[in-house]
Amino acid sequence: MTLLFIGLMFCGTFALGLSDVFRKKYLNEGLDDQVFLTITLFLTGILLLPVVIFLGIPDIKDGFWSAFVVTMLLNLISQNLFIKAFKMSEASLIAPLRLIIPLFVVITGFLFLGEKPSFMGVVGIVITMFGLWFLLSDGRNKYQNFLLIIKDRGVISV
């Protein structure tokens, strides 16, 4: 089971990285970011259609529609900002910054749901943050990395 999980995660991560490369390519070629976002969201809906057909429409319970609307609005805002960041900067800088997501999930999960991560979960997030810190480093003082990000340098820029 572990090997299956690792295999699926590797394939999913590779596909996500490949999609980032193509996203940057099409945005550099002049594809409008709103058109790109619309195509992406439409295709995502089309891909979910067979799942709904196969499994059926789930029971909609109280609170679903308010959670749906809030989630949809947050997703539209975040996707718009993500596409604009990809359009403005290097893919090698923007894509690794996605590694900050687990930290935000743990913080918001604690604040809104009262979830507490395990010790090993916290260790994993700290390792990820340090990995991101070193990935974005160019050999200078580690505290200057945030200035490098602001100056719009990619990971592989020299």
PDB file of C-alpha atoms in Angstrom:
ATOM      1  CA  MET A   1       0.000   0.000   0.000  1.00  0.00           C
ATOM      2  CA  THR A   2       2.865   2.377   0.786  1.00  0.00           C
ATOM      3  CA  LEU A   3       4.440   1.803  -2.625  1.00  0.00           C
ATOM      4  CA  LEU A   4       1.103   2.517  -4.301  1.00  0.00           C
ATOM      5  CA  PHE A   5       0.798   5.754  -2.315  1.00  0.00           C
ATOM      6  CA  ILE A   6       4.352   6.802  -3.229  1.00  0.00           C
ATOM      7  CA  GLY A   7       3.746   5.958  -6.877  1.00  0.00           C
ATOM      8  CA  LEU A   8       0.513   7.930  -7.013  1.00  0.00           C
ATOM      9  CA  MET A   9       2.075  10.907  -5.212  1.00  0.00           C
ATOM     10  CA  PHE A  10       5.071  10.882  -7.561  1.00  0.00           C
ATOM     11  CA  CYS A  11       2.818  10.789 -10.633  1.00  0.00           C
ATOM     12  CA  GLY A  12       0.550  13.493  -9.222  1.00  0.00           C
ATOM     13  CA  THR A  13       3.483  15.725  -8.303  1.00  0.00           C
ATOM     14  CA  PHE A  14       5.056  15.243 -11.728  1.00  0.00           C
ATOM     15  CA  ALA A  15       1.747  16.120 -13.420  1.00  0.00           C
ATOM     16  CA  LEU A  16       1.375  19.225 -11.235  1.00  0.00           C
ATOM     17  CA  GLY A  17       4.903  20.362 -12.104  1.00  0.00           C
ATOM     18  CA  LEU A  18       4.273  19.726 -15.788  1.00  0.00           C
ATOM     19  CA  SER A  19       1.040  21.709 -15.617  1.00  0.00           C
ATOM     20  CA  ASP A  20       2.957  24.621 -14.058  1.00  0.00           C
ATOM     21  CA  VAL A  21       5.422  24.578 -16.945  1.00  0.00           C
ATOM     22  CA  PHE A  22       2.620  24.578 -19.508  1.00  0.00           C
ATOM     23  CA  ARG A  23       0.739  27.256 -17.554  1.00  0.00           C
ATOM     24  CA  LYS A  24       3.759  29.549 -17.736  1.00  0.00           C
ATOM     25  CA  LYS A  25       4.337  28.698 -21.413  1.00  0.00           C
ATOM     26  CA  TYR A  26       0.786  29.588 -22.457  1.00  0.00           C
ATOM     27  CA  LEU A  27       0.721  32.742 -20.349  1.00  0.00           C
ATOM     28  CA  ASN A  28       4.043  33.827 -21.901  1.00  0.00           C
ATOM     29  CA  GLU A  29       2.592  33.223 -25.358  1.00  0.00           C
ATOM     30  CA  GLY A  30      -0.122  35.772 -24.618  1.00  0.00           C
ATOM     31  CA  LEU A  31      -3.059  33.666 -23.444  1.00  0.00           C
ATOM     32  CA  ASP A  32      -5.253  35.917 -21.318  1.00  0.00           C
ATOM     33  CA  ASP A  33      -5.149  34.921 -17.659  1.00  0.00           C
ATOM     34  CA  GLN A  34      -8.949  35.068 -17.312  1.00  0.00           C
ATOM     35  CA  VAL A  35      -9.400  32.845 -20.368  1.00  0.00           C
ATOM     36  CA  PHE A  36      -6.849  30.430 -18.924  1.00  0.00           C
ATOM     37  CA  LEU A  37      -8.638  30.373 -15.564  1.00  0.00           C
ATOM     38  CA  THR A  38     -12.026  29.818 -17.230  1.00  0.00           C
ATOM     39  CA  ILE A  39     -10.672  26.931 -19.305  1.00  0.00           C
ATOM     40  CA  THR A  40      -9.050  25.370 -16.237  1.00  0.00           C
ATOM     41  CA  LEU A  41     -12.205  25.583 -14.097  1.00  0.00           C
ATOM     42  CA  PHE A  42     -14.394  24.324 -16.950  1.00  0.00           C
ATOM     43  CA  LEU A  43     -12.144  21.316 -17.592  1.00  0.00           C
ATOM     44  CA  THR A  44     -12.057  20.542 -13.871  1.00  0.00           C
ATOM     45  CA  GLY A  45     -15.855  20.460 -13.844  1.00  0.00           C
ATOM     46  CA  ILE A  46     -15.909  18.211 -16.918  1.00  0.00           C
ATOM     47  CA  LEU A  47     -13.456  15.804 -15.231  1.00  0.00           C
ATOM     48  CA  LEU A  48     -15.691  15.591 -12.146  1.00  0.00           C
ATOM     49  CA  LEU A  49     -18.804  14.847 -14.194  1.00  0.00           C
ATOM     50  CA  PRO A  50     -18.002  11.099 -14.652  1.00  0.00           C
ATOM     51  CA  VAL A  51     -17.481  10.796 -10.886  1.00  0.00           C
ATOM     52  CA  VAL A  52     -20.930  12.259 -10.200  1.00  0.00           C
ATOM     53  CA  ILE A  53     -22.463  10.042 -12.883  1.00  0.00           C
ATOM     54  CA  PHE A  54     -20.760   6.935 -11.467  1.00  0.00           C
ATOM     55  CA  LEU A  55     -21.342   7.664  -7.756  1.00  0.00           C
ATOM     56  CA  GLY A  56     -24.559   9.648  -8.044  1.00  0.00           C
ATOM     57  CA  ILE A  57     -25.441  13.033  -6.635  1.00  0.00           C
ATOM     58  CA  PRO A  58     -24.564  13.102  -2.925  1.00  0.00           C
ATOM     59  CA  ASP A  59     -27.045  14.127  -0.234  1.00  0.00           C
ATOM     60  CA  ILE A  60     -26.941  17.857   0.334  1.00  0.00           C
ATOM     61  CA  LYS A  61     -27.110  18.641   4.034  1.00  0.00           C
ATOM     62  CA  ASP A  62     -27.639  21.830   6.015  1.00  0.00           C
ATOM     63  CA  GLY A  63     -24.844  24.336   5.626  1.00  0.00           C
ATOM     64  CA  PHE A  64     -23.670  22.948   2.285  1.00  0.00           C
ATOM     65  CA  TRP A  65     -24.605  25.916   0.134  1.00  0.00           C
ATOM     66  CA  SER A  66     -23.011  28.514   2.406  1.00  0.00           C
ATOM     67  CA  ALA A  67     -19.810  26.450   2.603  1.00  0.00           C
ATOM     68  CA  PHE A  68     -19.938  25.938  -1.180  1.00  0.00           C
ATOM     69  CA  VAL A  69     -20.277  29.648  -1.921  1.00  0.00           C
ATOM     70  CA  VAL A  70     -17.504  30.662   0.499  1.00  0.00           C
ATOM     71  CA  THR A  71     -15.189  27.951  -0.831  1.00  0.00           C
ATOM     72  CA  MET A  72     -15.955  28.878  -4.434  1.00  0.00           C
ATOM     73  CA  LEU A  73     -15.244  32.566  -3.823  1.00  0.00           C
ATOM     74  CA  LEU A  74     -11.992  31.832  -1.981  1.00  0.00           C
ATOM     75  CA  ASN A  75     -10.934  29.451  -4.745  1.00  0.00           C
ATOM     76  CA  LEU A  76     -11.681  31.996  -7.477  1.00  0.00           C
ATOM     77  CA  ILE A  77      -9.711  34.671  -5.645  1.00  0.00           C
ATOM     78  CA  SER A  78      -6.764  32.364  -4.949  1.00  0.00           C
ATOM     79  CA  GLN A  79      -6.684  30.986  -8.502  1.00  0.00           C
ATOM     80  CA  ASN A  80      -6.792  34.508  -9.951  1.00  0.00           C
ATOM     81  CA  LEU A  81      -3.897  35.588  -7.740  1.00  0.00           C
ATOM     82  CA  PHE A  82      -1.958  32.419  -8.547  1.00  0.00           C
ATOM     83  CA  ILE A  83      -2.383  32.923 -12.318  1.00  0.00           C
ATOM     84  CA  LYS A  84      -1.346  36.582 -12.026  1.00  0.00           C
ATOM     85  CA  ALA A  85       1.738  35.549 -10.036  1.00  0.00           C
ATOM     86  CA  PHE A  86       2.630  33.013 -12.710  1.00  0.00           C
ATOM     87  CA  LYS A  87       2.190  35.663 -15.378  1.00  0.00           C
ATOM     88  CA  MET A  88       4.377  38.193 -13.552  1.00  0.00           C
ATOM     89  CA  SER A  89       7.219  36.016 -12.298  1.00  0.00           C
ATOM     90  CA  GLU A  90       9.337  32.960 -12.975  1.00  0.00           C
ATOM     91  CA  ALA A  91       7.646  29.561 -12.717  1.00  0.00           C
ATOM     92  CA  SER A  92      10.711  28.319 -10.832  1.00  0.00           C
ATOM     93  CA  LEU A  93       9.908  30.819  -8.076  1.00  0.00           C
ATOM     94  CA  ILE A  94       6.116  30.678  -7.935  1.00  0.00           C
ATOM     95  CA  ALA A  95       5.639  26.892  -8.095  1.00  0.00           C
ATOM     96  CA  PRO A  96       7.819  26.080  -5.042  1.00  0.00           C
ATOM     97  CA  LEU A  97       6.002  28.703  -2.985  1.00  0.00           C
ATOM     98  CA  ARG A  98       3.010  26.352  -3.124  1.00  0.00           C
ATOM     99  CA  LEU A  99       4.878  24.407  -0.396  1.00  0.00           C
ATOM    100  CA  ILE A 100       3.675  27.021   2.109  1.00  0.00           C
ATOM    101  CA  ILE A 101       0.118  25.639   1.838  1.00  0.00           C
ATOM    102  CA  PRO A 102       0.553  22.947   4.567  1.00  0.00           C
ATOM    103  CA  LEU A 103       1.567  25.616   7.065  1.00  0.00           C
ATOM    104  CA  PHE A 104      -1.562  27.646   6.325  1.00  0.00           C
ATOM    105  CA  VAL A 105      -3.760  24.540   6.493  1.00  0.00           C
ATOM    106  CA  VAL A 106      -2.411  23.680   9.940  1.00  0.00           C
ATOM    107  CA  ILE A 107      -2.823  27.248  11.218  1.00  0.00           C
ATOM    108  CA  THR A 108      -6.352  27.692   9.852  1.00  0.00           C
ATOM    109  CA  GLY A 109      -7.308  24.145  10.889  1.00  0.00           C
ATOM    110  CA  PHE A 110      -6.266  24.991  14.434  1.00  0.00           C
ATOM    111  CA  LEU A 111      -7.997  28.386  14.450  1.00  0.00           C
ATOM    112  CA  PHE A 112     -11.289  27.373  12.846  1.00  0.00           C
ATOM    113  CA  LEU A 113     -11.625  23.659  13.583  1.00  0.00           C
ATOM    114  CA  GLY A 114      -9.579  23.192  16.729  1.00  0.00           C
ATOM    115  CA  GLU A 115      -7.387  20.573  15.019  1.00  0.00           C
ATOM    116  CA  LYS A 116      -3.965  20.001  16.516  1.00  0.00           C
ATOM    117  CA  PRO A 117      -1.231  18.519  14.328  1.00  0.00           C
ATOM    118  CA  SER A 118       0.852  15.639  15.596  1.00  0.00           C
ATOM    119  CA  PHE A 119       4.455  16.197  16.587  1.00  0.00           C
ATOM    120  CA  MET A 120       5.666  14.427  13.437  1.00  0.00           C
ATOM    121  CA  GLY A 121       3.301  16.557  11.355  1.00  0.00           C
ATOM    122  CA  VAL A 122       4.853  19.721  12.790  1.00  0.00           C
ATOM    123  CA  VAL A 123       8.335  18.302  12.139  1.00  0.00           C
ATOM    124  CA  GLY A 124       7.351  17.600   8.535  1.00  0.00           C
ATOM    125  CA  ILE A 125       6.063  21.129   8.023  1.00  0.00           C
ATOM    126  CA  VAL A 126       9.205  22.643   9.566  1.00  0.00           C
ATOM    127  CA  ILE A 127      11.383  20.497   7.274  1.00  0.00           C
ATOM    128  CA  THR A 128       9.298  21.615   4.287  1.00  0.00           C
ATOM    129  CA  MET A 129       9.681  25.282   5.262  1.00  0.00           C
ATOM    130  CA  PHE A 130      13.452  24.908   5.651  1.00  0.00           C
ATOM    131  CA  GLY A 131      13.590  23.081   2.325  1.00  0.00           C
ATOM    132  CA  LEU A 132      11.731  25.919   0.643  1.00  0.00           C
ATOM    133  CA  TRP A 133      14.014  28.423   2.352  1.00  0.00           C
ATOM    134  CA  PHE A 134      17.125  26.689   0.987  1.00  0.00           C
ATOM    135  CA  LEU A 135      15.564  26.125  -2.437  1.00  0.00           C
ATOM    136  CA  LEU A 136      14.979  29.839  -2.853  1.00  0.00           C
ATOM    137  CA  SER A 137      18.430  30.701  -1.510  1.00  0.00           C
ATOM    138  CA  ASP A 138      21.191  31.760  -3.841  1.00  0.00           C
ATOM    139  CA  GLY A 139      24.007  31.240  -1.332  1.00  0.00           C
ATOM    140  CA  ARG A 140      23.649  34.625   0.332  1.00  0.00           C
ATOM    141  CA  ASN A 141      22.557  35.304   3.853  1.00  0.00           C
ATOM    142  CA  LYS A 142      19.354  33.295   4.399  1.00  0.00           C
ATOM    143  CA  TYR A 143      17.599  36.364   5.835  1.00  0.00           C
ATOM    144  CA  GLN A 144      17.940  38.119   2.474  1.00  0.00           C
ATOM    145  CA  ASN A 145      15.796  35.502   0.720  1.00  0.00           C
ATOM    146  CA  PHE A 146      12.627  37.504   1.202  1.00  0.00           C
ATOM    147  CA  LEU A 147      14.316  40.445  -0.512  1.00  0.00           C
ATOM    148  CA  LEU A 148      15.261  38.124  -3.381  1.00  0.00           C
ATOM    149  CA  ILE A 149      11.642  37.055  -3.737  1.00  0.00           C
ATOM    150  CA  ILE A 150      10.528  40.672  -3.845  1.00  0.00           C
ATOM    151  CA  LYS A 151      13.152  41.406  -6.522  1.00  0.00           C
ATOM    152  CA  ASP A 152      11.443  38.706  -8.669  1.00  0.00           C
ATOM    153  CA  ARG A 153      14.346  36.300  -8.998  1.00  0.00           C
ATOM    154  CA  GLY A 154      13.667  32.745 -10.088  1.00  0.00           C
ATOM    155  CA  VAL A 155      15.168  29.738  -8.345  1.00  0.00           C
ATOM    156  CA  ILE A 156      17.622  29.086 -11.167  1.00  0.00           C
ATOM    157  CA  SER A 157      18.488  32.741 -11.861  1.00  0.00           C
ATOM    158  CA  VAL A 158      22.124  33.660 -11.470  1.00  0.00           C
TER     159      VAL A 158
END
